XYZ file of C-alpha atoms in Angstrom:
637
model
C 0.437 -88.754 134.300
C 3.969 -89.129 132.864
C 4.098 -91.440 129.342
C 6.585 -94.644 128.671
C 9.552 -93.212 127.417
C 10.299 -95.687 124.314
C 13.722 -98.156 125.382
C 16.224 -98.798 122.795
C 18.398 -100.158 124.443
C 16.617 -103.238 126.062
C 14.668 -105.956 124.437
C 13.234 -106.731 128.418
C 9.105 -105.515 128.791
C 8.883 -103.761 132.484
C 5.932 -102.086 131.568
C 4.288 -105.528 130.739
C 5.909 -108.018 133.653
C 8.393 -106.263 135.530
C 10.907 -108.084 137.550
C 10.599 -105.768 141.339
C 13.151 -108.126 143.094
C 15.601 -110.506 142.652
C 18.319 -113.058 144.695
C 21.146 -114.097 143.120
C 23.675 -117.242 143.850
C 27.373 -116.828 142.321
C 30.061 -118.966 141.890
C 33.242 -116.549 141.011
C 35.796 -119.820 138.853
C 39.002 -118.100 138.821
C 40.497 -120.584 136.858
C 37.649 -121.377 133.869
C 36.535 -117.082 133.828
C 33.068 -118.637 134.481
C 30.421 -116.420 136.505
C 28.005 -119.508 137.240
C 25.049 -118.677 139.098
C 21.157 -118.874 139.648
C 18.598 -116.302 139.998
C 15.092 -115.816 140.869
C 13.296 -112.760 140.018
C 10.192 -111.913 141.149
C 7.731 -110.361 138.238
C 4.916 -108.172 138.990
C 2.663 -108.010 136.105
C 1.761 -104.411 135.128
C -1.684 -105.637 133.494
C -3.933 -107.949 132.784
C -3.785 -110.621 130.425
C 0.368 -110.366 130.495
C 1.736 -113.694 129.020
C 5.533 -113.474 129.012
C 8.349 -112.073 131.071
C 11.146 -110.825 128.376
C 14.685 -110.401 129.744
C 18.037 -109.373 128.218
C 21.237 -111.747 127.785
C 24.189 -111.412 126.322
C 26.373 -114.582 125.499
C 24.723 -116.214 128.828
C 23.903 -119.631 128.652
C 20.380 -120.689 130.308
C 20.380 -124.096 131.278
C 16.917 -124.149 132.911
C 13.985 -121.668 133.917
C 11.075 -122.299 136.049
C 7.966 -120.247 137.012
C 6.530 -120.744 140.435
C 8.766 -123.752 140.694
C 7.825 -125.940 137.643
C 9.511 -126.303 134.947
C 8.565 -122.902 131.842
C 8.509 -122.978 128.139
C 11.381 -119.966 127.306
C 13.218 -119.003 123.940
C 16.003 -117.268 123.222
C 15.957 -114.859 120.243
C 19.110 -114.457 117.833
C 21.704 -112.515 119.005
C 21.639 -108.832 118.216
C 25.178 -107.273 117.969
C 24.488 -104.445 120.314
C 21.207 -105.411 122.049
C 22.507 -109.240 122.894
C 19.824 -112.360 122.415
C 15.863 -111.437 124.371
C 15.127 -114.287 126.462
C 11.346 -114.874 126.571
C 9.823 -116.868 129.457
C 5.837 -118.069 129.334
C 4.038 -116.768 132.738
C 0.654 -118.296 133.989
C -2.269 -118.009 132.314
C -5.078 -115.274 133.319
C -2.593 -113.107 135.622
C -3.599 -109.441 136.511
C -2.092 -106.342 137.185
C -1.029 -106.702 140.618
C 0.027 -110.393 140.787
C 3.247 -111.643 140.763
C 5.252 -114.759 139.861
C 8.462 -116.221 140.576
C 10.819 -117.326 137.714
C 14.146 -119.425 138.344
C 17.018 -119.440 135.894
C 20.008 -121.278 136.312
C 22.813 -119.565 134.279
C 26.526 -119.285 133.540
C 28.282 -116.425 132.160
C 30.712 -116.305 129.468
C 34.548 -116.124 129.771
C 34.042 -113.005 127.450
C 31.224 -111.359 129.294
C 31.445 -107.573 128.834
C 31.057 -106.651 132.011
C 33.626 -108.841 133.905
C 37.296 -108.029 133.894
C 39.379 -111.256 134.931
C 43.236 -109.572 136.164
C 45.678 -112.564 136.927
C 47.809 -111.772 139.877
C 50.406 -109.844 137.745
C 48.250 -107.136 136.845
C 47.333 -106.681 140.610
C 48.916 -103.896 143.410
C 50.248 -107.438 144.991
C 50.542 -109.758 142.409
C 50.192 -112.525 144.105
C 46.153 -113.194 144.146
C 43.946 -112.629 141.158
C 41.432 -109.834 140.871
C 37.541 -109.688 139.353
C 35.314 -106.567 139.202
C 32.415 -105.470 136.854
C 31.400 -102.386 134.964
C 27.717 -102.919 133.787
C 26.754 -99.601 132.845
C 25.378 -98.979 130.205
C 24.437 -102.626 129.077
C 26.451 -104.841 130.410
C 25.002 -106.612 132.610
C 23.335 -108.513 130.726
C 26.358 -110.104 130.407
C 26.012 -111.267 133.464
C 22.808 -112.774 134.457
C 19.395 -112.067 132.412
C 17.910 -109.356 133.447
C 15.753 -106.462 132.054
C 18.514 -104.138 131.653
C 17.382 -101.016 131.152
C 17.742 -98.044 134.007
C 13.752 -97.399 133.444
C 13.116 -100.781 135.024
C 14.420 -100.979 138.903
C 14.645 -103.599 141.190
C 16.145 -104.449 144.904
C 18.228 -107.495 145.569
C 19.897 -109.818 148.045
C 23.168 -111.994 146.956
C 25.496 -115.273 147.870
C 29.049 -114.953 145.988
C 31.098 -117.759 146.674
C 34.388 -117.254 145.911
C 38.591 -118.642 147.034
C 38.785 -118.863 150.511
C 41.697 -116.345 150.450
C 39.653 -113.261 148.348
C 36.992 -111.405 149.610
C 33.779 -110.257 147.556
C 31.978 -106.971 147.837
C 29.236 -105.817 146.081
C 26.961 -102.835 145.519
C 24.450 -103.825 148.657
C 25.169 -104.169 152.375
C 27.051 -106.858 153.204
C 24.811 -109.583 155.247
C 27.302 -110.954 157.758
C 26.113 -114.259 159.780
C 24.400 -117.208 158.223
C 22.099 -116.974 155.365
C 19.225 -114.060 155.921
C 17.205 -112.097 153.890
C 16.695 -114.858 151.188
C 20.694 -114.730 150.318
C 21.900 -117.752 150.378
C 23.575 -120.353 147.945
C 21.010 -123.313 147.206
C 20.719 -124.144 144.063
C 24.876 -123.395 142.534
C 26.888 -126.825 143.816
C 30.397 -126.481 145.225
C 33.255 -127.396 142.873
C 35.135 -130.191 144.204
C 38.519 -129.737 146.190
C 38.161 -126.175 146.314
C 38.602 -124.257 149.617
C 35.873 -121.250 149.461
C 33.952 -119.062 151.387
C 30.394 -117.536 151.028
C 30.065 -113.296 151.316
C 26.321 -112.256 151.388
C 24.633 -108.823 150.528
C 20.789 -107.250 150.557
C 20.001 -104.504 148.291
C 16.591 -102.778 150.079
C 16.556 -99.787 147.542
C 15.364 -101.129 144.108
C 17.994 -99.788 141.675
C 18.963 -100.094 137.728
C 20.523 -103.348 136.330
C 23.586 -100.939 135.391
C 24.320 -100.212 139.460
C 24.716 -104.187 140.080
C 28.384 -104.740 140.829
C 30.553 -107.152 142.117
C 34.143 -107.183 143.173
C 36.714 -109.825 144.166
C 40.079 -109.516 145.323
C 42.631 -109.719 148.417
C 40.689 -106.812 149.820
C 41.288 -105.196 153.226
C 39.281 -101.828 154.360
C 40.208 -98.475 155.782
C 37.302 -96.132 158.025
C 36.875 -93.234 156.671
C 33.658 -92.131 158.993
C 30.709 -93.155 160.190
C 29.090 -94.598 157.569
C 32.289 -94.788 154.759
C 35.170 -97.033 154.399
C 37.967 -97.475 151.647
C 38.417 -100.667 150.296
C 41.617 -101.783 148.022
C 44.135 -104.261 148.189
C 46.322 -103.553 150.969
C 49.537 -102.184 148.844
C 47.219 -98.968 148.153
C 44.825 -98.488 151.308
C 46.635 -96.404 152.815
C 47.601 -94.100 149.608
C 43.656 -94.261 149.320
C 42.878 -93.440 152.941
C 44.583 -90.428 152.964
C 43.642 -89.142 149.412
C 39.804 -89.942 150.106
C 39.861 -88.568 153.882
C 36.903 -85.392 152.461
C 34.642 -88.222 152.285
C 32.446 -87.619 154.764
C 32.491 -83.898 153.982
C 31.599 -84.622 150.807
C 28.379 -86.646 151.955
C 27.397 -84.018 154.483
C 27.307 -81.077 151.885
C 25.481 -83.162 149.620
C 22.709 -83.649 152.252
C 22.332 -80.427 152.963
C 21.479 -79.767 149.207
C 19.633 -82.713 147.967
C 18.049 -84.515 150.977
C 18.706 -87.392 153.235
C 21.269 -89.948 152.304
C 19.500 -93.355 151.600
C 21.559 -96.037 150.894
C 23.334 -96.586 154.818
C 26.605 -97.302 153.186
C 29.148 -95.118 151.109
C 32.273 -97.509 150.394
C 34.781 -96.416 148.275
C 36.839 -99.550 146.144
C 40.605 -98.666 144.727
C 40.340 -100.435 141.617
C 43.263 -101.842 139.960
C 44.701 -99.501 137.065
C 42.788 -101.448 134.447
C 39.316 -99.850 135.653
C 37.773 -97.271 132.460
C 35.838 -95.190 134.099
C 36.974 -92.326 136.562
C 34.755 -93.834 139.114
C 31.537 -95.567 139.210
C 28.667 -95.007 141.554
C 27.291 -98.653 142.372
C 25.335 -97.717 145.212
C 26.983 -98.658 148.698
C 30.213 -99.068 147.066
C 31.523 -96.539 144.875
C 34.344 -97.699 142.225
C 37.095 -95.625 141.765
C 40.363 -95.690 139.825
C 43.776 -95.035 141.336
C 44.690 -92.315 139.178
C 43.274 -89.985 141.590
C 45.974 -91.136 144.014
C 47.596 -87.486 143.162
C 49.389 -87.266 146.964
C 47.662 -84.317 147.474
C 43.758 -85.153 147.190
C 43.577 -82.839 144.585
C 41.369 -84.935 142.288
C 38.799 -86.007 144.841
C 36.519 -83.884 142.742
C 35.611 -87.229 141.341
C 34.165 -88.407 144.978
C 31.879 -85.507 144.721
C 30.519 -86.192 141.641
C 30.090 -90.205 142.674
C 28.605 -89.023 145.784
C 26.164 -86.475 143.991
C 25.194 -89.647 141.913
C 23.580 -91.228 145.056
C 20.911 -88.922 144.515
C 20.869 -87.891 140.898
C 21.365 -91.040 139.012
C 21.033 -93.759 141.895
C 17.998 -92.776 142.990
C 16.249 -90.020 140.369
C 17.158 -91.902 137.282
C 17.078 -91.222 133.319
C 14.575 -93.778 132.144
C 16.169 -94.295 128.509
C 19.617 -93.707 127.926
C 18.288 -90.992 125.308
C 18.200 -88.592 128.672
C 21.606 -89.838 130.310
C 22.165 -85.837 130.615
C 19.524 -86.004 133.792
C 21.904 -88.460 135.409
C 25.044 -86.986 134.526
C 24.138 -83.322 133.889
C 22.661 -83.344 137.548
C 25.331 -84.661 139.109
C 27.934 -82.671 137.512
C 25.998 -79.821 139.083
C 25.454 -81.351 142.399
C 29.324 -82.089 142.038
C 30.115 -78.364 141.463
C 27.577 -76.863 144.818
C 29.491 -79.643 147.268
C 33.059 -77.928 146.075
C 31.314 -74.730 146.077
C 30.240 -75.031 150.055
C 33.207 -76.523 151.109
C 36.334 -74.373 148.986
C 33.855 -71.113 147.862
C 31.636 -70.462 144.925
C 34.566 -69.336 143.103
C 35.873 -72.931 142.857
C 32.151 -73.899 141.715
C 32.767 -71.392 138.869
C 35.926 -72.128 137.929
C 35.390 -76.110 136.925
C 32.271 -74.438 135.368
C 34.310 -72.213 133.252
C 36.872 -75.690 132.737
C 33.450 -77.704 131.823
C 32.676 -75.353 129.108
C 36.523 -75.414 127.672
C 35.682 -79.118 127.730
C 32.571 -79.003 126.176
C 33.771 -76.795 123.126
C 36.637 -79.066 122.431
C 34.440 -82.697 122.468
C 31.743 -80.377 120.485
C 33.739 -78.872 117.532
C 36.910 -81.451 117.561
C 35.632 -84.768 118.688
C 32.689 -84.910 116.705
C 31.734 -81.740 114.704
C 28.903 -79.463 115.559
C 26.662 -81.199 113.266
C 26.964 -84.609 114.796
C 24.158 -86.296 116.458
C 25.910 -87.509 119.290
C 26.434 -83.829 119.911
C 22.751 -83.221 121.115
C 21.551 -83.339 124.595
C 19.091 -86.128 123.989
C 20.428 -88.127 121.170
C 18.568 -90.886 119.204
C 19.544 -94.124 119.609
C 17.120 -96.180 117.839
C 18.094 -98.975 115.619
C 20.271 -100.796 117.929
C 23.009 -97.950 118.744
C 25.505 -99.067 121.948
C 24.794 -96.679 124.217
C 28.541 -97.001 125.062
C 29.229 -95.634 121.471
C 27.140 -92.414 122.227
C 28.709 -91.303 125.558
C 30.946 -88.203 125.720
C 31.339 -85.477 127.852
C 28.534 -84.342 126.008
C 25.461 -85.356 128.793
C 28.152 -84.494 131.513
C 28.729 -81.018 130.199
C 26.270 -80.021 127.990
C 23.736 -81.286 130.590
C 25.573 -78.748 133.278
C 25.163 -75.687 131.218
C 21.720 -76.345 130.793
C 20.824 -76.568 134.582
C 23.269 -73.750 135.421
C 21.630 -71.470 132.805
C 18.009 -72.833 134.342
C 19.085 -71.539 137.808
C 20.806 -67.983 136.508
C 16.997 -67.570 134.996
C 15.241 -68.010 137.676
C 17.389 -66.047 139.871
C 20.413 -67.817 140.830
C 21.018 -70.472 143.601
C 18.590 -69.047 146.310
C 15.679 -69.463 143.766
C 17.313 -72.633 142.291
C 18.512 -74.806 145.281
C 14.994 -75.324 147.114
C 13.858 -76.247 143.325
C 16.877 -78.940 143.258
C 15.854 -80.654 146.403
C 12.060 -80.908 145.602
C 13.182 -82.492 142.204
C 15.089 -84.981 144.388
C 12.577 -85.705 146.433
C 9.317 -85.996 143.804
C 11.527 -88.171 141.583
C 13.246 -90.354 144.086
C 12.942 -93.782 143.191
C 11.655 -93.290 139.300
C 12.986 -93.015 136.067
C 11.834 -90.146 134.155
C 12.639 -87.980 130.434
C 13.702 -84.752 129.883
C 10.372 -83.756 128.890
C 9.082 -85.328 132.625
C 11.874 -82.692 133.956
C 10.676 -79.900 131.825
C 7.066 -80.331 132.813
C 7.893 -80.357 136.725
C 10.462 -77.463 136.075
C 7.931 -75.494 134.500
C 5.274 -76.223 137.515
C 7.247 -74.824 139.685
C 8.284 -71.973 137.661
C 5.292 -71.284 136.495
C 5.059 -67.427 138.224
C 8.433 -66.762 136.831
C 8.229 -64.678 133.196
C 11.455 -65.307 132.674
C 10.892 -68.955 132.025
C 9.327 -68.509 128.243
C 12.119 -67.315 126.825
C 14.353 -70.979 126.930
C 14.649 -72.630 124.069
C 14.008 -76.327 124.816
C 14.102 -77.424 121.643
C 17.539 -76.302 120.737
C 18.812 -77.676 123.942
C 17.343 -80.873 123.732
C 17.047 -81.668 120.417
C 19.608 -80.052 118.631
C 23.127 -80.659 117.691
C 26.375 -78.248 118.538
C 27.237 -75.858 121.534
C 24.324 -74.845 123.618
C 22.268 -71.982 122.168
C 22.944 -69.868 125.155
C 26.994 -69.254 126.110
C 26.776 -68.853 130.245
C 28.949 -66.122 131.678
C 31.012 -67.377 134.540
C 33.103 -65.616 137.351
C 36.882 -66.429 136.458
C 38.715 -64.452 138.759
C 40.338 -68.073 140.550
C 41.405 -69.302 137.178
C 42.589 -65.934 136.401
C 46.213 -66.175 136.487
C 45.987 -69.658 134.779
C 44.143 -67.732 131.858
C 46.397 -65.200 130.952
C 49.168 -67.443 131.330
C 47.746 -69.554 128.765
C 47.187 -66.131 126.506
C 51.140 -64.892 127.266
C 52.000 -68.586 125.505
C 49.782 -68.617 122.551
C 50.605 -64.561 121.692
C 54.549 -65.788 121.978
C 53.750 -68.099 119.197
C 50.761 -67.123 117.500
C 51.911 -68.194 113.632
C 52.992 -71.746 115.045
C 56.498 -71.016 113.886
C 58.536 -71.155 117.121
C 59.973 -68.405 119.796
C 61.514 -68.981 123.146
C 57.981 -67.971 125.004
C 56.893 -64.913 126.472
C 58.980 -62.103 127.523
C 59.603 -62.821 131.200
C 58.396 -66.158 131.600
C 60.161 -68.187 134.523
C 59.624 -70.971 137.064
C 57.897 -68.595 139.335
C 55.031 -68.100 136.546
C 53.243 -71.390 138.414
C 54.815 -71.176 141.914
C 52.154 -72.071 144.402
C 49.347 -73.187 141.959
C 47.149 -75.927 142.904
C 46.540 -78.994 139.983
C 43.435 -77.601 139.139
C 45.142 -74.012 138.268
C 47.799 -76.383 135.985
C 44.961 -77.907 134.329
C 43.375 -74.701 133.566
C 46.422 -72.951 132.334
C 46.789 -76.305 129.840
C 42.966 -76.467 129.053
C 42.881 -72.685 128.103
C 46.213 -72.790 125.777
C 44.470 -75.730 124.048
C 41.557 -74.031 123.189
C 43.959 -71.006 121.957
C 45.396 -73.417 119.823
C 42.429 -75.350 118.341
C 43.008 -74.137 114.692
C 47.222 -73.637 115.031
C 49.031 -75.904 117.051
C 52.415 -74.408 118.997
C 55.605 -75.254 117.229
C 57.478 -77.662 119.277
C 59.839 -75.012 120.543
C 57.441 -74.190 122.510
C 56.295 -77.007 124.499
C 60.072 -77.573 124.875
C 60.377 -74.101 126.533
C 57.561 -74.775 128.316
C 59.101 -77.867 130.060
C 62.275 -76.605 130.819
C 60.599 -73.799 132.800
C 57.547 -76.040 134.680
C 59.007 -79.474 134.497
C 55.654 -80.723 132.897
C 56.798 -83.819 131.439
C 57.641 -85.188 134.814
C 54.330 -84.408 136.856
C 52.336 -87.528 138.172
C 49.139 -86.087 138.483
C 47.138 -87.368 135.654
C 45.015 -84.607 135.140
C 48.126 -82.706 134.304
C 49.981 -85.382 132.495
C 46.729 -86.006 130.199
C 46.104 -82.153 129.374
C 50.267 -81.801 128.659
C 50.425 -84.563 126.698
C 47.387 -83.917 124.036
C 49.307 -80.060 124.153
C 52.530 -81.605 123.044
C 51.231 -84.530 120.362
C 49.306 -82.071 118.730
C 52.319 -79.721 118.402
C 54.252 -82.257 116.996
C 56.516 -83.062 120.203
C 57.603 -86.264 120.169
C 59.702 -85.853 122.854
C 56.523 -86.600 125.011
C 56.107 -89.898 123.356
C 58.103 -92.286 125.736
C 55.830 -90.445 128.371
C 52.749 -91.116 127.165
C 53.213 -94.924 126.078
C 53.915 -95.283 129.727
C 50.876 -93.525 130.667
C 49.055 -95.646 128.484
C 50.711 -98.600 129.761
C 50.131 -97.485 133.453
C 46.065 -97.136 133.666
C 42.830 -98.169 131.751
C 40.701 -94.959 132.154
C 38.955 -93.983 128.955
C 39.092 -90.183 129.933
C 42.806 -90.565 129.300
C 42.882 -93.605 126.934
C 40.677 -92.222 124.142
C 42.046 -88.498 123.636
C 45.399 -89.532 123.612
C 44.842 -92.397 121.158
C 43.199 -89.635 119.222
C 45.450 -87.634 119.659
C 48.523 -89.931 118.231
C 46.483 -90.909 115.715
C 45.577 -88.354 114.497
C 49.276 -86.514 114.865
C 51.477 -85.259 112.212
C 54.207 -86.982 113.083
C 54.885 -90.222 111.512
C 56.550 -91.606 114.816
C 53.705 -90.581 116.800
C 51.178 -92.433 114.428
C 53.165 -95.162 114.995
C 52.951 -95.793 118.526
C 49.245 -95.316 118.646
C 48.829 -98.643 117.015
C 51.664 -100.445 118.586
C 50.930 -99.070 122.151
C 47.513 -100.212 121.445
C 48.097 -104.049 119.945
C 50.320 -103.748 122.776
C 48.402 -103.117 125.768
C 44.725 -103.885 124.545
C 44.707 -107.310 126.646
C 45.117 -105.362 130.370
C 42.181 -102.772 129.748
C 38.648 -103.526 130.219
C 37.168 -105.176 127.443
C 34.671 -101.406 126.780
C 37.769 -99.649 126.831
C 39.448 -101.589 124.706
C 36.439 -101.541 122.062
C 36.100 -97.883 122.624
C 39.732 -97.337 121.527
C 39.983 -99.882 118.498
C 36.958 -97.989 117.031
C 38.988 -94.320 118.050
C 42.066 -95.838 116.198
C 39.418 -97.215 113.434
C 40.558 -101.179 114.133
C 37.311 -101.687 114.223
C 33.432 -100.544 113.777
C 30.808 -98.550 116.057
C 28.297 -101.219 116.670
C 25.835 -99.341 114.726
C 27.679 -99.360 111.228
C-alpha cells in the first residue's frame, strides 16, 4: 500500500474530499480579458467525518458557491505569493467515505490570470482576429477556475466555451458536436448583450491533472494528418504545419508498440502563435506546439515524440508531487528516444542520448552549480517554492540517465522494454513518487544481483551530475565530434587563429540539423572554462554560413557560441530571434547568455530587448526571464 506523497504545491485536500469530475461553462470576453465561467465539481469524500472541500485560486473572484444546490458557507484564505488564496467550502454534515456531493461556483478570472495569454490580432499569423490559449502547468490553473491543482489529484471533465462567432475554441477533450450532451452545456453563464457568438462543447472521459486542462481560441482551421490526428493552426501556417508534422502517426504507432494501447481517441496537434514558452505541451487530445519547429525539413519533430510519449508517461502515469516531475519528464524523454530509435535506428536513440548528457553537464555545472538544490532529481520544494522556478532540464535529463542506466543494468532493452510497458500499465491512471517507482522496479527485479549495487540515494536525493557517467555509442555524431575538437585545438588559449588546418565548406556538406547541433553542443562544452576568441566564430561563419540558418535549434546553439566569445556581430541576430518567438528553451539561455557577456554592448541589449519585448511573451516566460536578468525575485526569496 503506497503512502500520500506530501503536496507543496497545492493548498486543495484530495485525500480528504476529492473533486472526481467536473463541467465547466466559459465565456471567452475578448474585449474585457475576462474568463467568466461556472463550474460544478463533483467531490467524493475519501473518509468519514470529512467537513470541507479545499480548492486552489489564484486572483479568481467567487461570486457564489453552492453544495447540492443550496446556497454553502466558503472562505477564502489570504493570498499566498506562490501558492495563490485556498478556497474552503463547508460539505454536509455526517458524510462517509464513498459519498459524494456536488458544489457550484460561479467565477470570473482575472485579466492577469497566469495561465491565459490574450494576443490582439497583430501578434497573430493573420492579424486580423485575436488569439487566446492557456499554459496551466505547473500551477496555473488555478488561475483559471478553482480547482485542486495538484497532478496527484485527477479528474475527467465535460465543457461549454462560448466564444465570437468568427473564432473557434478547442480544448484538451473531444469535441462534443450537436446540441448539449454529456452534461456540457452553458446554463448558468448569461450571454453578453449584442454579441454574435457561438457555443463549442468538449467531454474529457479520462480523469486527468488540473495542469492538462487547456483551452484555445482563435481563427482556427484543421489539417488530417491520419486516422485519429489532425493539425490545427490558423490557416497562414497549416499547411507549413501539415507537412512538418506528417510522422505523426508514425510516431503514435511506435509508441504503442512500446508502452501499450493509446487511450485518449484523439491526438491533435495546435500551431501556436510564436508567443507560446514551452516547446510543446501535451494537453491530452490536443497537443500544443510552437512554430519554431517549422524547420522546412521536419527535422525537429523530435518534439512530437516526446509530446506523444507524454500520453502515456505523464498523461496517464503521473508524478504525484512536483518533487518527482523527473517520472513525467525523465520517462518520456526515454520513451521519446525508443520511438526515434525504431523508426531512424538505435544509433539516433544514442546520439540525442549522448546530446542529453552535453545538456545536462552544462544546466548542472553552469546554470546552477553542482551544489544547487535544484540540481537534484527530486528537489524540495517546501515552503511555498513555484514549481515553475525549479524546472530545468534537470528532471528531463537527469531523469533519462537514470532510466537508461536502470535498463543497461538489467541487461539492456530486451530485459528493460517488457519492464517499461508493465510500469505503464500498473500505474495507468495514478500518481505515484519515486520511491512508488523504486519499490515496483525492484519487484520486478528482484532475481537480478545486479540491482543492489544503484545508488538511489545519490540519484534521488543528491545534488550535481549523476553518480554514474553512462557510456553511449557515438559513432552517428562522430564527425560532428571531432569537428567540434579540430575548432577548439585551433584555438585552445582563446587568443584567435584562422581555424583548423583544412577546414572548408565541405566540413558540414550533407549533415542533417541534428549533426549541426551536435557539432555546436560539443564545441561548447570544449569551451566551458575558455571561450573562442571572436576570430573564430567569424571564421566559422564565413565557412558554414551559421549566422543565417533558420532552424532554431541551430540558431540557439550558434548564438550562446558566439555571445559567450564575445561576438557581437551576432547581436542584431539574436534580438530578432528574441523578438521572433516566446519559447523559454531559447529565451532564457540567451538572456543569460547576454547578460552575463563580456561585452558591454551585449549587456546592453539583454535589458533593452527584454523591456522591449516582455509584453508579447507569456506572462511565465516573461517572469522566468526578469528573474534570469535579476529584474525581479524567485518567488521563494
Amino acid at each position: 500500500m503506497r503512502g500520500r506523497a506530501r503536496e507543496h504545491s497545492s493548498q486543495s485536500n484530495p485525500h480528504e474530499s476529492a473533486v472526481t469530475h467536473s463541467d465547466i461553462e466559459l465565456d471567452v470576453d475578448f474585449d474585457s480579458h475576462v474568463l467568466s465561467g461556472y463550474v460544478e465539481h463533483t467531490v467524493t469524500v475519501k473518509s468519514d467525518g470529512a467537513g470541507e472541500l479545499a480548492l486552489d485560486t489564484s486572483d479568481v473572484t467567487v461570486s457564489s458557491i453552492t453544495v447540492n444546490g443550496k446556497a454553502a458557507e466558503y472562505n477564502l484564505g489570504t493570498a499566498h505569493k506562490a501558492l495563490g488564496s485556498r478556497l474552503v467550502v463547508k460539505l454536509p454534515s455526517g458524510l462517509k467515505a464513498g459519498d459524494t456531493a456536488t458544489v457550484g461556483i460561479d467565477f470570473a478570472a482575472s485579466p492577469e490570470a497566469s495561465a491565459v495569454q490574450w494576443l490582439p490580432p497583430e501578434q497573430t499569423a493573420g492579424k486580423v482576429h485575436p488569439y487566446l490559449f492557456t499554459q496551466c502547468q505547473a500551477i496555473h490553473a488555478r488561475s483559471i477556475l478553482p480547482c485542486q491543482d495538484t497532478p496527484g489529484a485527477k479528474f475527467s471533465y465535460t465543457a461549454a466555451v462560448r466564444v465570437p462567432e468568427q473564432l473557434r475554441a478547442l480544448m484538451s477533450a473531444v469535441a462534443v458536436e450537436g446540441g448539449a450532451e454529456d452534461g456540457a452545456d452553458l446554463q448558468r453563464v448569461a450571454e453578453r448583450s449584442g454579441a454574435a457568438t457561438r457555443v463549442f462543447r468538449f467531454k474529457q472521459a479520462v480523469p486527468i491533472s488540473s495542469y492538462l486542462l487547456a483551452l484555445a481560441v482563435g481563427n482556427l482551421v484543421q489539417r488530417e494528418l491520419g486516422p485519429i490526428s489532425a493539425v490545427w493552426s490558423e490557416p497562414e501556417m497549416v499547411e507549413a504545419g501539415a507537412y512538418e508534422f506528417a510522422e505523426t502517426s508514425k510516431f503514435l504507432d511506435a509508441a504503442a508498440e512500446l508502452a501499450g494501447p493509446y487511450q485518449w481517441g484523439r491526438y491533435d496537434l495546435l500551431l501556436l502563435p510564436p508567443s507560446f514558452p514551452y516547446g510543446g505541451m501535451e494537453n491530452p487530445c490536443l497537443t500544443f506546439v510552437t512554430p519554431t519547429l517549422l524547420a522546412g525539413d521536419r527535422s525537429l519533430a523530435n518534439v512530437v515524440a516526446h509530446e506523444i510519449a507524454h500520453s502515456w508517461t505523464g498523461n496517464l502515469v503521473t508524478n504525484a508531487t512536483w518533487e518527482h516531475f523527473w517520472l513525467n519528464e525523465g520517462f518520456t524523454v526515454f520513451l521519446e528516444r525508443k520511438i526515434l530509435g525504431r523508426l531512424y535506428g538505435e544509433q539516433m536513440y544514442q546520439l540525442q542520448a549522448s546530446m542529453g548528457w552535453l545538456e545536462l553537464q552544462d544546466t548542472v555545472k553552469k546554470e546552477f552549480g553542482e551544489g544547487h538544490a535544484y540540481t537534484a532529481l527530486v528537489p524540495d520544494l517546501s515552503g511555498g517554492v513555484d514549481p515553475d522556478d525549479a524546472f530545468s532540464s534537470i528532471p528531463y535529463e537527469k531523469g533519462f540517465a537514470l532510466i537508461h542506466y536502470l535498463q543497461q543494468l538489467v541487461g539492456g532493452s530486451a530485459a528493460f522494454e517488457p519492464f517499461f510497458k508493465a510500469y505503464i500499465e500498473h500505474f495507468s491512471g495514478t500518481p505515484l513518487t519515486s520511491e512508488d517507482f523504486r519499490s515496483f522496479f525492484e519487484d520486478y527485479f528482484k532475481s537480478n544481483e545486479a540491482i543492489k549495487q544503484i545508488d538511489w540515494d545519490t540519484w534521488l536525493y543528491k545534488t550535481g551530475m549523476p553518480p554514474v557517467k553512462c557510456e553511449y555509442d557515438e559513432s552517428l555524431g562522430k564527425a560532428a565530434y571531432d569537428l567540434a575538437k579540430r575548432w577548439h585545438t585551433a584555438d585552445v588559449m582563446g587568443i584567435g587563429s584562422s581555424g583548423p588546418s583544412g577546414a572548408s565548406a565541405a566540413d558540414i556538406e550533407g549533415w542533417s540539423s541534428t549533426q549541426v547541433v551536435a557539432f555546436l553542443d560539443k564545441l561548447a562544452e570544449l569551451r566551458a572554462m575558455q571561450p573562442l576568441h571572436p576570430s573564430i566564430t567569424r571564421r566559422m561563419n564565413e565557412l558554414y554560413d551559421l549566422d543565417s540558418r533558420h532552424n532554431s535549434e541551430i540558431r540557439s546553439a550558434w548564438f550562446q557560441l558566439c555571445i559567450n566569445a564575445g561576438d557581437d556581430a551576432v547581436l542584431p541576430g539574436v534580438e530578432a530571434f528574441l523578438q521572433e518567438q516566446g519559447r523559454m528553451k531559447f529565451l532564457r539561455p540567451l538572456y543569460r547568455a547576454l547578460n552575463n557577456s563580456k561585452s558591454g554592448t551585449a549587456k546592453k541589449a539583454a535589458v533593452e530587448t527584454f523591456e522591449r519585448n516582455k509584453r508579447s511573451y507569456h506572462p511565465i516566460a516573461a517572469k522566468m526571464v526578469a528573474v534570469d536578468l535579476k529584474l525581479a525575485k524567485p518567488t521563494d526569496e
